[in-house]
Structure formats: C-alpha cells, structure tokens
mmCIF file of C-alpha atoms in Angstrom:
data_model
loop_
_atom_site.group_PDB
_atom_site.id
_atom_site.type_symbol
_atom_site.label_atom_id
_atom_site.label_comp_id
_atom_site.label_asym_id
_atom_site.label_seq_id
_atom_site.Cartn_x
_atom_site.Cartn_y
_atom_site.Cartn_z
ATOM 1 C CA UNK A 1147 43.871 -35.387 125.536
ATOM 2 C CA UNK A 1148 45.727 -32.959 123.943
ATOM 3 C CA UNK A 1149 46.142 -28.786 125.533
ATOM 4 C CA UNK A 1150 44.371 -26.622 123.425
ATOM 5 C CA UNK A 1151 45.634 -23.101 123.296
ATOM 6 C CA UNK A 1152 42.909 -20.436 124.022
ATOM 7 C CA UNK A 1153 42.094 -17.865 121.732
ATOM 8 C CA UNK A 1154 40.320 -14.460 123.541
ATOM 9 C CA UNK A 1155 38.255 -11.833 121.681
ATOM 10 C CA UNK A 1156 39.396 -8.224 122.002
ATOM 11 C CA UNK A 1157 37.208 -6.134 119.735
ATOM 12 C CA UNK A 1158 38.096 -7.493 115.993
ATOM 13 C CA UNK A 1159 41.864 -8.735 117.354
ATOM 14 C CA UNK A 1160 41.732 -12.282 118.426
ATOM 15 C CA UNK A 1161 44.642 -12.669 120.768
ATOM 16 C CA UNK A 1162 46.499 -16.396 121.114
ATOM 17 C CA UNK A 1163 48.786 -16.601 124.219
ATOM 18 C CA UNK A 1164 50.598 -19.640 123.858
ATOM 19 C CA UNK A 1165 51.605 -20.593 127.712
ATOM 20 C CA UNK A 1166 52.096 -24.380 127.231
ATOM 21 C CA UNK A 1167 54.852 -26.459 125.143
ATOM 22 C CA UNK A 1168 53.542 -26.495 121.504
ATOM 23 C CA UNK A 1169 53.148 -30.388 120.567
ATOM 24 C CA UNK A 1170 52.715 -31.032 116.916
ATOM 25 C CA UNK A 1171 48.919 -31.934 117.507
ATOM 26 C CA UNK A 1172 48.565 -28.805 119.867
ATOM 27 C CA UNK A 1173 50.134 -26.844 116.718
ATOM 28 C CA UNK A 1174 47.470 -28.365 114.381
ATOM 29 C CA UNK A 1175 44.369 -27.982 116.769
ATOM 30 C CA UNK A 1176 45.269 -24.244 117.007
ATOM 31 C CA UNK A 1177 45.716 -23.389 113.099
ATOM 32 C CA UNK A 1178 42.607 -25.071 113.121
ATOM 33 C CA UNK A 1179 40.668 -23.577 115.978
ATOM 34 C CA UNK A 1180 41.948 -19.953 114.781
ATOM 35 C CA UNK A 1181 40.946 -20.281 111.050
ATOM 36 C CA UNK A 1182 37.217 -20.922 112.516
ATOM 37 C CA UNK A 1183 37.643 -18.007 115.049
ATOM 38 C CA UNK A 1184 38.981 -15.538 112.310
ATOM 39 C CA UNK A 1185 36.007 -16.345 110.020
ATOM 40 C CA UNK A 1186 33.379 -16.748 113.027
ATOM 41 C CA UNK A 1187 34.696 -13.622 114.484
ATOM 42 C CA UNK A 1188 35.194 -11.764 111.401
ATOM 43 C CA UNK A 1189 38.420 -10.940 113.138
ATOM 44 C CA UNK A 1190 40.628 -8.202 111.393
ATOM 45 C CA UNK A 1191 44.149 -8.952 113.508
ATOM 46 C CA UNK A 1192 45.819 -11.920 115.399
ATOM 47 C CA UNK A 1193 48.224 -11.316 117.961
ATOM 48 C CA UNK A 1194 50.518 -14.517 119.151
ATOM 49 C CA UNK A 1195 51.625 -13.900 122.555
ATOM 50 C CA UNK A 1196 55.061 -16.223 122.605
ATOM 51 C CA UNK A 1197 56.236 -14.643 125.767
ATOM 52 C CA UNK A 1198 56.722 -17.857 127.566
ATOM 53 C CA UNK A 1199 58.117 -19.928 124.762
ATOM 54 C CA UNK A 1200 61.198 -20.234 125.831
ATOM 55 C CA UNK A 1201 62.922 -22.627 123.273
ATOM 56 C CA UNK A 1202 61.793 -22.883 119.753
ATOM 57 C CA UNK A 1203 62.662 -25.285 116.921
ATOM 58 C CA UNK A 1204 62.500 -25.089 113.035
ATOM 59 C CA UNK A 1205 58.821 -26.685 113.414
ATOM 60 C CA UNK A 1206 57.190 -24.269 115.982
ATOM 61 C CA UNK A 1207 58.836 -21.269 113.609
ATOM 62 C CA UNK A 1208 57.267 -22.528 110.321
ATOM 63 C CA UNK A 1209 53.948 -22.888 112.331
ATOM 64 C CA UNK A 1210 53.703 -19.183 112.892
ATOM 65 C CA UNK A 1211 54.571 -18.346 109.199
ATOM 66 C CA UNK A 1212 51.793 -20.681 108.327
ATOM 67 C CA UNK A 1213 49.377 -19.108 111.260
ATOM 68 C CA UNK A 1214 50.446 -15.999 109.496
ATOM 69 C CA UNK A 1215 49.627 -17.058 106.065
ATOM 70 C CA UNK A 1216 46.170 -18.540 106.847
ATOM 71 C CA UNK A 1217 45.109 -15.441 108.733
ATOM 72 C CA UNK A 1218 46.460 -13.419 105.815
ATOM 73 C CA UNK A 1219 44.808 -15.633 103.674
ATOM 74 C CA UNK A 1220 41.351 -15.452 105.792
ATOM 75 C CA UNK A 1221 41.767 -11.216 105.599
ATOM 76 C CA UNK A 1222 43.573 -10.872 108.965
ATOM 77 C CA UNK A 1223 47.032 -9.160 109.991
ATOM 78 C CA UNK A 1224 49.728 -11.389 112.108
ATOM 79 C CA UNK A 1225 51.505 -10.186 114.823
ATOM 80 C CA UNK A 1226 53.372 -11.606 116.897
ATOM 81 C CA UNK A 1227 54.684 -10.245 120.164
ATOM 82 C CA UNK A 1228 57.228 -11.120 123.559
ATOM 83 C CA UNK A 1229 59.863 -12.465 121.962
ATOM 84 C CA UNK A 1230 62.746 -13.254 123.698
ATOM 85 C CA UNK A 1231 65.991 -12.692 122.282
ATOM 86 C CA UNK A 1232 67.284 -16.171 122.617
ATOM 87 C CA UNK A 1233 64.448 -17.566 120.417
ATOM 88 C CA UNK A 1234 64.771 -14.557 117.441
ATOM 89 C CA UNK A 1235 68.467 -15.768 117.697
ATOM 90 C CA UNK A 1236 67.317 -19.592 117.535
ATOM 91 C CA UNK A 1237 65.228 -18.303 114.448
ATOM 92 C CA UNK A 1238 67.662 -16.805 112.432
ATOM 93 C CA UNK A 1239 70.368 -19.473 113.110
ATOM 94 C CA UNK A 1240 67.676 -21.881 111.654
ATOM 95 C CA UNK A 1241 67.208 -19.919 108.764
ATOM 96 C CA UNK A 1242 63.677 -19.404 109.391
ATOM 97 C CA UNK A 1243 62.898 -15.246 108.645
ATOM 98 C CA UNK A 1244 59.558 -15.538 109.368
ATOM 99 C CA UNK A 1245 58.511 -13.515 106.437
ATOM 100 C CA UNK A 1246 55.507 -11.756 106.327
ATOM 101 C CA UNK A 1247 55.033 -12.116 110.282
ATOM 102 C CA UNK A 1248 54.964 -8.775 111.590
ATOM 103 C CA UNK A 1249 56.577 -8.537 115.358
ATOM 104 C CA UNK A 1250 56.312 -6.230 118.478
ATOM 105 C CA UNK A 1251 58.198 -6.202 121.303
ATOM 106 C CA UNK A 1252 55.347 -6.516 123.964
ATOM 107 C CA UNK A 1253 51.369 -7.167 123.723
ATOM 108 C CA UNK A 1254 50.647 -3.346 124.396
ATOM 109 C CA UNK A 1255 52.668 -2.460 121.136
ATOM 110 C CA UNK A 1256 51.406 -5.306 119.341
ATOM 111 C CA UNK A 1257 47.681 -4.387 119.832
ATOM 112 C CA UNK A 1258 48.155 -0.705 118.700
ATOM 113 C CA UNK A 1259 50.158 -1.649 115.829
ATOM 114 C CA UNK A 1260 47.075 -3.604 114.940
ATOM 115 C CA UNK A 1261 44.818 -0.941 115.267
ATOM 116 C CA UNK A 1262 46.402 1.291 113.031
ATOM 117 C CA UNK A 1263 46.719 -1.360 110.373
ATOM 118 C CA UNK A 1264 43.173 -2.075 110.316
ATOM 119 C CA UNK A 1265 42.332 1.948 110.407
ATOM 120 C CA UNK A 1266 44.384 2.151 107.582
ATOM 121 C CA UNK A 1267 42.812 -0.737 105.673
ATOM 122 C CA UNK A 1268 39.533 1.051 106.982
ATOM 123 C CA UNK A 1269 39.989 4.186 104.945
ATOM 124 C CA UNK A 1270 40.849 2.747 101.655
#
C-alpha cells in the first residue's frame, strides 16, 4: 500500500509536511487528497513543508508547480517552505523555476506570509 502524506488543518491554511520519499503514486494520491481538502476545508492557503526532502528530481519539482496550480485554481495560495539549498540548486540546474510557487525559508515565515495574503484578499 502506498504512504499517504498527511495534510493538518490550521485555521483556513492546510499544511502538507512531506516526511517520506515522494513515489509517483504517493505524488498523485496527494494532489488528489489536497484538491478534496482545499474544497472540503474551504482552505484559503497551502503550505508544503519540504524540509526533509533531501534530493529532488525534475518530477517531484513539476509536482509542486502543479500542487500550486490546482490550489490556485481551487482559490488557495501555495507556499512552500524548508528548502534546502542543495535542492533550490537541483531546481534551477533542471530548469524548473517553479513559477507561481511562492517560498519561505521556514514554516513560521511561511504561515505569516499566508496570513497576510489572505487579509489582503480579505479587504478587497
């Protein structure tokens, strides 16, 4: 059976903290599983905790500019936080920008950049 990554509830954020090695099928049961939590929820933000990915490949960096996307597409912000410098270097050298992925150093930066986001979407 395959790992599925947990997804936790933290007032309209919905934080992912991926702590096991992301198998395509583990990739796939996520984007699933948080598509039905962002519209279940009526979650606002995600934040992708990669802080123990340590190695990353061309698929695994697509699959959080597609996370991204959905969630945009599903009215939630992206964020993703703890990267290590090796794997933003692996990134680049891939070619893979990650555009439209917003990215904080840690998870305590990551939440309040969130926060403001959704204030500011808030007040419009």
């Amino acid at each position: 059976m395959t790992e599925r990554v947990p997804i936790l509830r933290i007032g309209d954020i919905l934080l992912v903290s991926i702590q096991v090695d992301l198998e395509d099928e583990t990739v796939m049961n996520l984007q699933e599983d948080l598509a039905e939590q962002i519209v279940a929820r009526s979650a606002r933000g995600v934040v992708i905790d990669i802080t123990a990915v340590e190695i990353v490949d061309s698929f695994v960096g697509r699959m959080l500019a597609t996370i991204a996307s959905i969630s945009r597409l599903l009215d939630a912000e992206t964020v993703v936080v703890g990267m290590r410098p090796a794997v933003a270097i692996t990134l680049v050298e891939l070619g893979l920008s990650l555009g439209g992925v917003r990215t904080a150093l840690d998870l305590e930066k990551g939440l309040a950049l969130l926060q403001r986001s959704v204030r500011r979407t808030d007040l419009r």
